[in-house]
PDB file of C-alpha atoms in Angstrom:
ATOM      1  CA  MET F 163      73.103 116.787  98.521  1.00  0.00           C
ATOM      2  CA  ASP F 164      74.450 118.469  95.398  1.00  0.00           C
ATOM      3  CA  ARG F 165      72.724 121.517  93.924  1.00  0.00           C
ATOM      4  CA  GLU F 166      71.243 119.640  90.928  1.00  0.00           C
ATOM      5  CA  SER F 167      69.490 117.051  93.109  1.00  0.00           C
ATOM      6  CA  GLN F 168      67.925 119.566  95.514  1.00  0.00           C
ATOM      7  CA  PRO F 169      64.158 119.958  95.152  1.00  0.00           C
ATOM      8  CA  TYR F 170      62.989 123.133  93.457  1.00  0.00           C
ATOM      9  CA  ALA F 171      59.500 123.140  94.987  1.00  0.00           C
ATOM     10  CA  GLU F 172      57.273 121.204  97.369  1.00  0.00           C
ATOM     11  CA  VAL F 173      53.729 120.336  96.261  1.00  0.00           C
ATOM     12  CA  ASP F 174      51.400 119.927  99.274  1.00  0.00           C
ATOM     13  CA  VAL F 175      48.001 118.325  98.611  1.00  0.00           C
ATOM     14  CA  SER F 176      46.980 117.980 102.285  1.00  0.00           C
ATOM     15  CA  ARG F 177      44.592 120.974 101.997  1.00  0.00           C
ATOM     16  CA  ARG F 178      42.889 119.770  98.804  1.00  0.00           C
ATOM     17  CA  PRO F 179      41.039 121.337  96.957  1.00  0.00           C
ATOM     18  CA  LEU F 180      43.800 123.882  97.668  1.00  0.00           C
ATOM     19  CA  ILE F 181      47.187 122.713  96.414  1.00  0.00           C
ATOM     20  CA  VAL F 182      50.031 124.654  98.023  1.00  0.00           C
ATOM     21  CA  VAL F 183      53.350 124.959  96.215  1.00  0.00           C
ATOM     22  CA  ARG F 184      56.423 126.374  97.946  1.00  0.00           C
ATOM     23  CA  VAL F 185      59.626 127.187  96.115  1.00  0.00           C
ATOM     24  CA  VAL F 186      62.300 125.762  98.425  1.00  0.00           C
ATOM     25  CA  GLY F 187      65.467 125.321  96.391  1.00  0.00           C
ATOM     26  CA  PRO F 188      67.513 126.360  93.404  1.00  0.00           C
ATOM     27  CA  LEU F 189      66.096 126.365  89.890  1.00  0.00           C
ATOM     28  CA  THR F 190      67.736 123.391  88.172  1.00  0.00           C
ATOM     29  CA  LYS F 191      66.659 121.229  85.232  1.00  0.00           C
ATOM     30  CA  VAL F 192      66.149 118.148  87.428  1.00  0.00           C
ATOM     31  CA  GLY F 193      64.386 120.043  90.225  1.00  0.00           C
ATOM     32  CA  PHE F 194      62.088 121.879  87.821  1.00  0.00           C
ATOM     33  CA  ALA F 195      61.183 118.702  85.904  1.00  0.00           C
ATOM     34  CA  THR F 196      60.404 116.925  89.191  1.00  0.00           C
ATOM     35  CA  TYR F 197      58.227 119.851  90.305  1.00  0.00           C
ATOM     36  CA  LEU F 198      56.237 119.833  87.040  1.00  0.00           C
ATOM     37  CA  SER F 199      55.712 116.072  87.323  1.00  0.00           C
ATOM     38  CA  GLU F 200      54.520 116.308  90.952  1.00  0.00           C
ATOM     39  CA  LEU F 201      52.201 119.199  90.117  1.00  0.00           C
ATOM     40  CA  GLU F 202      50.741 117.312  87.164  1.00  0.00           C
ATOM     41  CA  ARG F 203      49.986 114.319  89.423  1.00  0.00           C
ATOM     42  CA  ALA F 204      48.391 116.562  92.062  1.00  0.00           C
ATOM     43  CA  ILE F 205      46.195 118.333  89.513  1.00  0.00           C
ATOM     44  CA  GLY F 206      45.275 115.067  87.808  1.00  0.00           C
ATOM     45  CA  ALA F 207      43.763 113.576  90.967  1.00  0.00           C
ATOM     46  CA  ASN F 208      39.961 113.744  91.239  1.00  0.00           C
ATOM     47  CA  GLY F 209      38.175 117.076  91.480  1.00  0.00           C
ATOM     48  CA  ARG F 210      38.646 120.765  90.891  1.00  0.00           C
ATOM     49  CA  VAL F 211      41.556 122.490  92.616  1.00  0.00           C
ATOM     50  CA  ALA F 212      43.079 125.906  93.155  1.00  0.00           C
ATOM     51  CA  LEU F 213      46.822 126.521  93.339  1.00  0.00           C
ATOM     52  CA  ARG F 214      48.613 128.802  95.796  1.00  0.00           C
ATOM     53  CA  VAL F 215      52.248 129.203  94.793  1.00  0.00           C
ATOM     54  CA  HIS F 216      54.632 130.749  97.317  1.00  0.00           C
ATOM     55  CA  GLY F 217      57.517 132.111  95.285  1.00  0.00           C
ATOM     56  CA  GLY F 218      58.965 134.195  98.112  1.00  0.00           C
ATOM     57  CA  SER F 219      62.035 136.013  96.885  1.00  0.00           C
ATOM     58  CA  LEU F 220      62.213 133.933  93.720  1.00  0.00           C
ATOM     59  CA  GLY F 221      64.426 135.439  91.030  1.00  0.00           C
ATOM     60  CA  ILE F 222      63.595 136.103  87.406  1.00  0.00           C
ATOM     61  CA  PHE F 223      63.075 132.897  85.406  1.00  0.00           C
ATOM     62  CA  PRO F 224      65.535 132.386  82.565  1.00  0.00           C
ATOM     63  CA  PRO F 225      63.749 132.449  79.168  1.00  0.00           C
ATOM     64  CA  SER F 226      64.316 128.707  78.677  1.00  0.00           C
ATOM     65  CA  TYR F 227      62.227 127.943  81.787  1.00  0.00           C
ATOM     66  CA  VAL F 228      59.510 130.392  80.705  1.00  0.00           C
ATOM     67  CA  ARG F 229      59.307 128.552  77.361  1.00  0.00           C
ATOM     68  CA  GLU F 230      59.297 125.163  79.106  1.00  0.00           C
ATOM     69  CA  SER F 231      56.489 126.301  81.437  1.00  0.00           C
ATOM     70  CA  ALA F 232      54.437 127.659  78.534  1.00  0.00           C
ATOM     71  CA  GLU F 233      54.891 124.421  76.581  1.00  0.00           C
ATOM     72  CA  TRP F 234      53.952 122.374  79.659  1.00  0.00           C
ATOM     73  CA  LEU F 235      50.757 124.432  80.062  1.00  0.00           C
ATOM     74  CA  ARG F 236      49.888 123.954  76.370  1.00  0.00           C
ATOM     75  CA  THR F 237      50.578 120.209  76.523  1.00  0.00           C
ATOM     76  CA  HIS F 238      48.298 119.786  79.547  1.00  0.00           C
ATOM     77  CA  ASP F 239      45.632 122.304  78.499  1.00  0.00           C
ATOM     78  CA  THR F 240      42.735 119.825  78.801  1.00  0.00           C
ATOM     79  CA  LEU F 241      43.770 118.702  82.284  1.00  0.00           C
ATOM     80  CA  PHE F 242      44.104 122.283  83.513  1.00  0.00           C
ATOM     81  CA  THR F 243      40.887 123.493  81.907  1.00  0.00           C
ATOM     82  CA  ARG F 244      38.996 120.624  83.532  1.00  0.00           C
ATOM     83  CA  ASN F 245      40.619 120.658  86.990  1.00  0.00           C
ATOM     84  CA  VAL F 246      42.138 124.063  87.872  1.00  0.00           C
ATOM     85  CA  THR F 247      39.910 126.936  89.007  1.00  0.00           C
ATOM     86  CA  GLY F 248      42.777 129.415  89.432  1.00  0.00           C
ATOM     87  CA  ALA F 249      46.369 129.921  90.530  1.00  0.00           C
ATOM     88  CA  ALA F 250      47.596 132.620  92.886  1.00  0.00           C
ATOM     89  CA  PHE F 251      51.305 133.417  92.936  1.00  0.00           C
ATOM     90  CA  ILE F 252      52.588 135.088  96.101  1.00  0.00           C
ATOM     91  CA  LEU F 253      55.756 136.988  95.263  1.00  0.00           C
ATOM     92  CA  ASP F 254      57.727 139.315  97.548  1.00  0.00           C
ATOM     93  CA  SER F 255      59.075 141.489  94.744  1.00  0.00           C
ATOM     94  CA  PRO F 256      56.838 144.034  92.992  1.00  0.00           C
ATOM     95  CA  VAL F 257      59.138 143.701  89.964  1.00  0.00           C
ATOM     96  CA  LEU F 258      58.526 139.939  89.820  1.00  0.00           C
ATOM     97  CA  ARG F 259      54.768 140.423  90.186  1.00  0.00           C
ATOM     98  CA  MET F 260      54.872 142.859  87.263  1.00  0.00           C
ATOM     99  CA  ALA F 261      57.026 140.463  85.200  1.00  0.00           C
ATOM    100  CA  LEU F 262      54.603 137.593  85.859  1.00  0.00           C
ATOM    101  CA  ARG F 263      51.648 139.760  84.839  1.00  0.00           C
ATOM    102  CA  ALA F 264      53.443 140.605  81.587  1.00  0.00           C
ATOM    103  CA  ILE F 265      54.171 136.933  80.891  1.00  0.00           C
ATOM    104  CA  LEU F 266      50.556 135.972  81.628  1.00  0.00           C
ATOM    105  CA  TRP F 267      49.330 138.693  79.309  1.00  0.00           C
ATOM    106  CA  ALA F 268      51.618 137.468  76.509  1.00  0.00           C
ATOM    107  CA  ILE F 269      51.045 133.743  77.089  1.00  0.00           C
ATOM    108  CA  PRO F 270      47.477 133.219  78.349  1.00  0.00           C
ATOM    109  CA  ALA F 271      46.958 130.224  80.643  1.00  0.00           C
ATOM    110  CA  PRO F 272      43.981 127.841  80.415  1.00  0.00           C
ATOM    111  CA  PHE F 273      42.839 129.070  83.859  1.00  0.00           C
ATOM    112  CA  PRO F 274      43.012 132.386  85.763  1.00  0.00           C
ATOM    113  CA  MET F 275      46.461 133.179  87.189  1.00  0.00           C
ATOM    114  CA  VAL F 276      47.123 136.252  89.336  1.00  0.00           C
ATOM    115  CA  ALA F 277      50.162 137.557  91.257  1.00  0.00           C
ATOM    116  CA  PHE F 278      49.741 138.841  94.826  1.00  0.00           C
ATOM    117  CA  ALA F 279      51.936 140.419  97.502  1.00  0.00           C
ATOM    118  CA  SER F 280      50.324 138.560 100.431  1.00  0.00           C
ATOM    119  CA  GLN F 281      48.800 135.219 101.286  1.00  0.00           C
ATOM    120  CA  ARG F 282      45.699 136.958 102.659  1.00  0.00           C
ATOM    121  CA  GLU F 283      44.981 138.556  99.264  1.00  0.00           C
ATOM    122  CA  ALA F 284      45.717 135.307  97.447  1.00  0.00           C
ATOM    123  CA  ASP F 285      43.473 133.239  99.737  1.00  0.00           C
ATOM    124  CA  ALA F 286      40.544 135.652  99.321  1.00  0.00           C
ATOM    125  CA  TRP F 287      40.853 135.437  95.533  1.00  0.00           C
ATOM    126  CA  LEU F 288      41.261 131.632  95.573  1.00  0.00           C
ATOM    127  CA  ALA F 289      38.181 131.237  97.808  1.00  0.00           C
ATOM    128  CA  GLY F 290      36.196 132.990  95.085  1.00  0.00           C
ATOM    129  CA  CYS F 291      37.670 130.686  92.429  1.00  0.00           C
ATOM    130  CA  LEU F 292      36.726 127.587  94.417  1.00  0.00           C
ATOM    131  CA  SER F 293      33.231 128.786  95.358  1.00  0.00           C
ATOM    132  CA  ALA F 294      32.460 129.670  91.735  1.00  0.00           C
ATOM    133  CA  THR F 295      32.869 126.001  90.809  1.00  0.00           C
ATOM    134  CA  ALA F 296      31.205 124.440  93.857  1.00  0.00           C
TER     135      ALA F 296
END
């Protein structure tokens, strides 16, 4: 499989209302577009959801992908406002967590998004997001 056709992320809906996203491959145009499409489908299914995104040792996003993500969020604002209670990003790097916080401050999302160092912290926060809408 060539680099461009490798998946960027897996979107797991088996734990719904928790949707788990794992970054598994290189950041490519095709992989990223496929990921956004799969995530949109998962969020668009019935009911409120929370997102847990495992970025692992993900690198810094190039500005073009930051802009694409921001535009995607704006385009789907109604869907996200209606269906997403919150998104927790689990990132290994403190620098990446700080960068994500800066991006989220500059480009507010239509739902709460927070960066965490561990899954335990993320799950505790997401449980609160889900219970607040139950």
